[in-house]
Amino acid sequence: MGRVVTTPVRRRRGAELERAIRRAVLALVTARGPAGVTMEAVAAHAGTSKPVLYRRWPDRSALLRDTLLHAAGRSIPTPDTGTYRGDLLAVLRGWAATLTSPASAPVVAAIVGAMQQDAELREAFRESVIGWRKAEMARLIRRGVERGELRPDVPVEFARELGQGVLWHRFLITGDPIDDEVVVRIVDEIVMPFVAARPQPRP
């Protein structure tokens, strides 16, 4: 079982206090799993009191759910690089960094684990975070179609998940490496051949 350091009580308010509480939740869920996030443990680790927590969240489940959704909502870049290939490389490199960073990878794993035990978290995650990511990927695809890079009939529901699906499979299932070489190969050997505009037959 991971060791979580208790922070001495210090009077804080507003955003500073909320950041301390969220950091405490993430530290606990990473070290002990979702069951380790209790109001007592969070209060001790954040250096605050249980009444302070209960004024903001009705119970431990609400606190855990809110914190994990807040952490998951941090943006994966979706820039307009001028090409769909460049856009997709930026997105997948963002995911690769998230899934391999010692700071963020345990949080992602904790979110996945907590979703299996909390139906409300699962529904909220799918509706907000995953829903937003689907919309962003669809937007990149539409932009590629408008630029003439992608075929007009590209099946968006598959194309938007193709590259990310490989990274998630490696992260959750196989444990195979997730590095820049893998990202580039996914884009150039899997996604681009699937979505690229096709030459028109000569009359």
mmCIF file of C-alpha atoms in Angstrom:
data_model
loop_
_atom_site.group_PDB
_atom_site.id
_atom_site.type_symbol
_atom_site.label_atom_id
_atom_site.label_comp_id
_atom_site.label_asym_id
_atom_site.label_seq_id
_atom_site.Cartn_x
_atom_site.Cartn_y
_atom_site.Cartn_z
ATOM 1 C CA MET A 1 0.000 0.000 0.000
ATOM 2 C CA GLY A 2 1.387 3.420 -0.973
ATOM 3 C CA ARG A 3 2.333 5.892 1.715
ATOM 4 C CA VAL A 4 0.576 9.260 1.636
ATOM 5 C CA VAL A 5 2.125 12.084 3.649
ATOM 6 C CA THR A 6 -0.166 14.045 5.968
ATOM 7 C CA THR A 7 0.015 17.815 5.545
ATOM 8 C CA PRO A 8 -0.151 19.986 8.670
ATOM 9 C CA VAL A 9 -3.348 22.044 8.985
ATOM 10 C CA ARG A 10 -2.907 25.520 7.496
ATOM 11 C CA ARG A 11 -5.619 28.102 6.942
ATOM 12 C CA ARG A 12 -6.322 28.519 3.224
ATOM 13 C CA ARG A 13 -9.298 29.631 1.214
ATOM 14 C CA GLY A 14 -10.706 29.649 -2.287
ATOM 15 C CA ALA A 15 -8.666 28.383 -5.215
ATOM 16 C CA GLU A 16 -5.585 27.595 -3.108
ATOM 17 C CA LEU A 17 -7.574 25.330 -0.809
ATOM 18 C CA GLU A 18 -9.365 23.651 -3.698
ATOM 19 C CA ARG A 19 -6.049 22.906 -5.437
ATOM 20 C CA ALA A 20 -4.693 21.352 -2.231
ATOM 21 C CA ILE A 21 -7.788 19.179 -1.879
ATOM 22 C CA ARG A 22 -7.644 18.021 -5.504
ATOM 23 C CA ARG A 23 -3.936 17.217 -5.170
ATOM 24 C CA ALA A 24 -4.708 15.185 -2.063
ATOM 25 C CA VAL A 25 -7.424 13.192 -3.840
ATOM 26 C CA LEU A 26 -5.131 12.417 -6.779
ATOM 27 C CA ALA A 27 -2.295 11.389 -4.461
ATOM 28 C CA LEU A 28 -4.600 9.073 -2.536
ATOM 29 C CA VAL A 29 -6.266 7.487 -5.536
ATOM 30 C CA THR A 30 -2.870 6.893 -7.141
ATOM 31 C CA ALA A 31 -1.367 5.368 -3.994
ATOM 32 C CA ARG A 32 -4.358 3.421 -2.647
ATOM 33 C CA GLY A 33 -6.979 3.240 -5.392
ATOM 34 C CA PRO A 34 -10.504 4.722 -5.289
ATOM 35 C CA ALA A 35 -11.303 3.014 -1.967
ATOM 36 C CA GLY A 36 -8.459 4.947 -0.337
ATOM 37 C CA VAL A 37 -10.176 8.274 -0.969
ATOM 38 C CA THR A 38 -12.041 8.888 2.273
ATOM 39 C CA MET A 39 -12.981 12.257 3.715
ATOM 40 C CA GLU A 40 -10.674 11.603 6.677
ATOM 41 C CA ALA A 41 -7.699 10.754 4.452
ATOM 42 C CA VAL A 42 -8.247 13.695 2.103
ATOM 43 C CA ALA A 43 -8.592 16.139 4.991
ATOM 44 C CA ALA A 44 -5.409 14.861 6.613
ATOM 45 C CA HIS A 45 -3.415 14.917 3.391
ATOM 46 C CA ALA A 46 -4.669 18.355 2.325
ATOM 47 C CA GLY A 47 -4.156 19.858 5.772
ATOM 48 C CA THR A 48 -7.791 20.818 6.205
ATOM 49 C CA SER A 49 -10.852 19.461 8.034
ATOM 50 C CA LYS A 50 -13.753 17.200 7.135
ATOM 51 C CA PRO A 51 -16.355 19.979 7.650
ATOM 52 C CA VAL A 52 -14.517 22.023 5.013
ATOM 53 C CA LEU A 53 -14.806 19.118 2.564
ATOM 54 C CA TYR A 54 -18.453 18.510 3.338
ATOM 55 C CA ARG A 55 -19.258 22.161 2.661
ATOM 56 C CA ARG A 56 -18.125 21.625 -0.917
ATOM 57 C CA TRP A 57 -18.947 17.967 -1.620
ATOM 58 C CA PRO A 58 -21.785 15.897 -0.094
ATOM 59 C CA ASP A 59 -19.728 12.691 0.168
ATOM 60 C CA ARG A 60 -16.473 10.985 -0.829
ATOM 61 C CA SER A 61 -17.922 9.724 -4.106
ATOM 62 C CA ALA A 62 -18.843 13.228 -5.221
ATOM 63 C CA LEU A 63 -15.394 14.515 -4.240
ATOM 64 C CA LEU A 64 -13.627 11.702 -6.099
ATOM 65 C CA ARG A 65 -15.873 12.067 -9.158
ATOM 66 C CA ASP A 66 -15.432 15.836 -9.349
ATOM 67 C CA THR A 67 -11.660 15.661 -8.958
ATOM 68 C CA LEU A 68 -11.153 12.919 -11.546
ATOM 69 C CA LEU A 69 -13.334 14.684 -14.096
ATOM 70 C CA HIS A 70 -11.435 17.906 -13.458
ATOM 71 C CA ALA A 71 -8.106 16.106 -13.979
ATOM 72 C CA ALA A 72 -9.329 14.323 -17.118
ATOM 73 C CA GLY A 73 -10.587 17.556 -18.614
ATOM 74 C CA ARG A 74 -7.104 18.949 -19.092
ATOM 75 C CA SER A 75 -6.686 19.635 -22.755
ATOM 76 C CA ILE A 76 -4.971 17.382 -25.248
ATOM 77 C CA PRO A 77 -3.780 19.809 -27.954
ATOM 78 C CA THR A 78 -5.920 20.161 -31.075
ATOM 79 C CA PRO A 79 -4.088 22.879 -33.011
ATOM 80 C CA ASP A 80 -4.615 23.888 -36.613
ATOM 81 C CA THR A 81 -1.207 23.025 -38.037
ATOM 82 C CA GLY A 82 -2.338 23.465 -41.629
ATOM 83 C CA THR A 83 -2.628 19.745 -42.397
ATOM 84 C CA TYR A 84 -4.684 16.897 -40.992
ATOM 85 C CA ARG A 85 -1.524 14.829 -40.578
ATOM 86 C CA GLY A 86 0.068 17.588 -38.503
ATOM 87 C CA ASP A 87 -3.098 18.012 -36.439
ATOM 88 C CA LEU A 88 -3.314 14.286 -35.725
ATOM 89 C CA LEU A 89 0.371 14.027 -34.826
ATOM 90 C CA ALA A 90 -0.121 16.817 -32.271
ATOM 91 C CA VAL A 91 -3.155 15.073 -30.757
ATOM 92 C CA LEU A 92 -1.533 11.645 -30.528
ATOM 93 C CA ARG A 93 1.703 13.091 -29.167
ATOM 94 C CA GLY A 94 -0.385 14.760 -26.481
ATOM 95 C CA TRP A 95 -2.015 11.432 -25.618
ATOM 96 C CA ALA A 96 1.342 9.650 -25.676
ATOM 97 C CA ALA A 97 2.779 12.185 -23.230
ATOM 98 C CA THR A 98 -0.247 11.808 -20.946
ATOM 99 C CA LEU A 99 -0.144 8.016 -20.991
ATOM 100 C CA THR A 100 3.610 7.779 -20.328
ATOM 101 C CA SER A 101 4.255 10.632 -17.884
ATOM 102 C CA PRO A 102 5.019 9.496 -14.323
ATOM 103 C CA ALA A 103 2.764 12.327 -13.140
ATOM 104 C CA SER A 104 -0.289 11.725 -15.333
ATOM 105 C CA ALA A 105 -0.259 8.013 -16.227
ATOM 106 C CA PRO A 106 -1.188 6.831 -12.685
ATOM 107 C CA VAL A 107 -4.040 9.344 -12.627
ATOM 108 C CA VAL A 108 -5.367 8.036 -15.950
ATOM 109 C CA ALA A 109 -5.168 4.467 -14.641
ATOM 110 C CA ALA A 110 -6.997 5.554 -11.476
ATOM 111 C CA ILE A 111 -9.756 7.168 -13.533
ATOM 112 C CA VAL A 112 -10.219 3.992 -15.564
ATOM 113 C CA GLY A 113 -10.333 1.908 -12.378
ATOM 114 C CA ALA A 114 -12.762 4.237 -10.625
ATOM 115 C CA MET A 115 -15.112 4.216 -13.613
ATOM 116 C CA GLN A 116 -15.658 0.488 -13.140
ATOM 117 C CA GLN A 117 -16.947 1.086 -9.602
ATOM 118 C CA ASP A 118 -18.875 4.326 -10.048
ATOM 119 C CA ALA A 119 -21.672 4.405 -12.624
ATOM 120 C CA GLU A 120 -22.166 8.153 -12.181
ATOM 121 C CA LEU A 121 -18.487 8.822 -12.839
ATOM 122 C CA ARG A 122 -18.587 6.525 -15.861
ATOM 123 C CA GLU A 123 -21.600 8.314 -17.320
ATOM 124 C CA ALA A 124 -20.217 11.774 -16.573
ATOM 125 C CA PHE A 125 -16.826 10.884 -18.050
ATOM 126 C CA ARG A 126 -18.368 9.563 -21.240
ATOM 127 C CA GLU A 127 -20.692 12.526 -21.558
ATOM 128 C CA SER A 128 -18.250 15.325 -20.822
ATOM 129 C CA VAL A 129 -14.647 14.267 -21.408
ATOM 130 C CA ILE A 130 -15.114 11.579 -24.069
ATOM 131 C CA GLY A 131 -17.956 13.500 -25.691
ATOM 132 C CA TRP A 132 -15.759 16.574 -25.953
ATOM 133 C CA ARG A 133 -12.858 14.568 -27.395
ATOM 134 C CA LYS A 134 -15.126 12.979 -30.013
ATOM 135 C CA ALA A 135 -16.357 16.409 -31.068
ATOM 136 C CA GLU A 136 -12.799 17.752 -31.291
ATOM 137 C CA MET A 137 -11.607 14.827 -33.422
ATOM 138 C CA ALA A 138 -14.641 15.147 -35.686
ATOM 139 C CA ARG A 139 -13.815 18.827 -36.116
ATOM 140 C CA LEU A 140 -10.253 18.009 -37.209
ATOM 141 C CA ILE A 141 -11.596 15.507 -39.735
ATOM 142 C CA ARG A 142 -14.125 17.975 -41.157
ATOM 143 C CA ARG A 143 -11.355 20.528 -41.526
ATOM 144 C CA GLY A 144 -9.261 17.979 -43.431
ATOM 145 C CA VAL A 145 -12.191 17.205 -45.726
ATOM 146 C CA GLU A 146 -12.733 20.935 -46.392
ATOM 147 C CA ARG A 147 -9.048 21.305 -47.310
ATOM 148 C CA GLY A 148 -9.348 18.404 -49.746
ATOM 149 C CA GLU A 149 -6.864 16.235 -47.827
ATOM 150 C CA LEU A 150 -9.396 13.639 -46.698
ATOM 151 C CA ARG A 151 -12.003 11.743 -48.674
ATOM 152 C CA PRO A 152 -15.465 13.259 -48.329
ATOM 153 C CA ASP A 153 -17.001 9.929 -47.351
ATOM 154 C CA VAL A 154 -14.558 9.249 -44.507
ATOM 155 C CA PRO A 155 -16.424 7.383 -41.718
ATOM 156 C CA VAL A 156 -15.907 9.881 -38.911
ATOM 157 C CA GLU A 157 -17.032 7.525 -36.121
ATOM 158 C CA PHE A 158 -14.141 5.172 -36.914
ATOM 159 C CA ALA A 159 -11.517 7.645 -38.088
ATOM 160 C CA ARG A 160 -11.733 9.780 -34.935
ATOM 161 C CA GLU A 161 -10.877 6.743 -32.754
ATOM 162 C CA LEU A 162 -8.402 4.892 -34.925
ATOM 163 C CA GLY A 163 -5.133 6.343 -33.700
ATOM 164 C CA GLN A 164 -6.163 6.884 -30.080
ATOM 165 C CA GLY A 165 -7.513 3.326 -29.903
ATOM 166 C CA VAL A 166 -4.051 1.868 -30.536
ATOM 167 C CA LEU A 167 -2.481 3.996 -27.797
ATOM 168 C CA TRP A 168 -5.195 3.110 -25.289
ATOM 169 C CA HIS A 169 -4.849 -0.606 -26.101
ATOM 170 C CA ARG A 170 -1.125 -0.419 -25.410
ATOM 171 C CA PHE A 171 -1.707 1.518 -22.193
ATOM 172 C CA LEU A 172 -4.486 -0.673 -20.773
ATOM 173 C CA ILE A 173 -3.878 -4.112 -22.261
ATOM 174 C CA THR A 174 -0.499 -4.953 -23.745
ATOM 175 C CA GLY A 175 1.919 -2.555 -22.030
ATOM 176 C CA ASP A 176 3.793 -2.213 -25.324
ATOM 177 C CA PRO A 177 5.867 0.956 -25.797
ATOM 178 C CA ILE A 178 4.158 4.263 -26.506
ATOM 179 C CA ASP A 179 6.771 6.513 -28.068
ATOM 180 C CA ASP A 180 7.098 8.957 -30.940
ATOM 181 C CA GLU A 181 8.030 6.269 -33.441
ATOM 182 C CA VAL A 182 4.793 4.464 -32.636
ATOM 183 C CA VAL A 183 2.798 7.703 -32.986
ATOM 184 C CA VAL A 184 4.284 8.492 -36.402
ATOM 185 C CA ARG A 185 3.718 4.953 -37.667
ATOM 186 C CA ILE A 186 0.100 4.986 -36.478
ATOM 187 C CA VAL A 187 -0.506 8.217 -38.389
ATOM 188 C CA ASP A 188 1.374 7.324 -41.572
ATOM 189 C CA GLU A 189 0.666 3.599 -41.861
ATOM 190 C CA ILE A 190 -2.810 3.262 -40.373
ATOM 191 C CA VAL A 191 -4.794 6.492 -40.224
ATOM 192 C CA MET A 192 -3.656 8.419 -43.308
ATOM 193 C CA PRO A 193 -4.150 5.530 -45.766
ATOM 194 C CA PHE A 194 -7.653 5.083 -44.334
ATOM 195 C CA VAL A 195 -8.764 8.725 -44.510
ATOM 196 C CA ALA A 196 -6.730 10.237 -47.381
ATOM 197 C CA ALA A 197 -8.473 11.642 -50.428
ATOM 198 C CA ARG A 198 -8.380 9.168 -53.293
ATOM 199 C CA PRO A 199 -7.273 10.108 -56.807
ATOM 200 C CA GLN A 200 -10.200 10.604 -59.137
ATOM 201 C CA PRO A 201 -10.263 8.127 -62.069
ATOM 202 C CA ARG A 202 -9.445 9.629 -65.410
ATOM 203 C CA PRO A 203 -12.408 9.956 -67.795
#
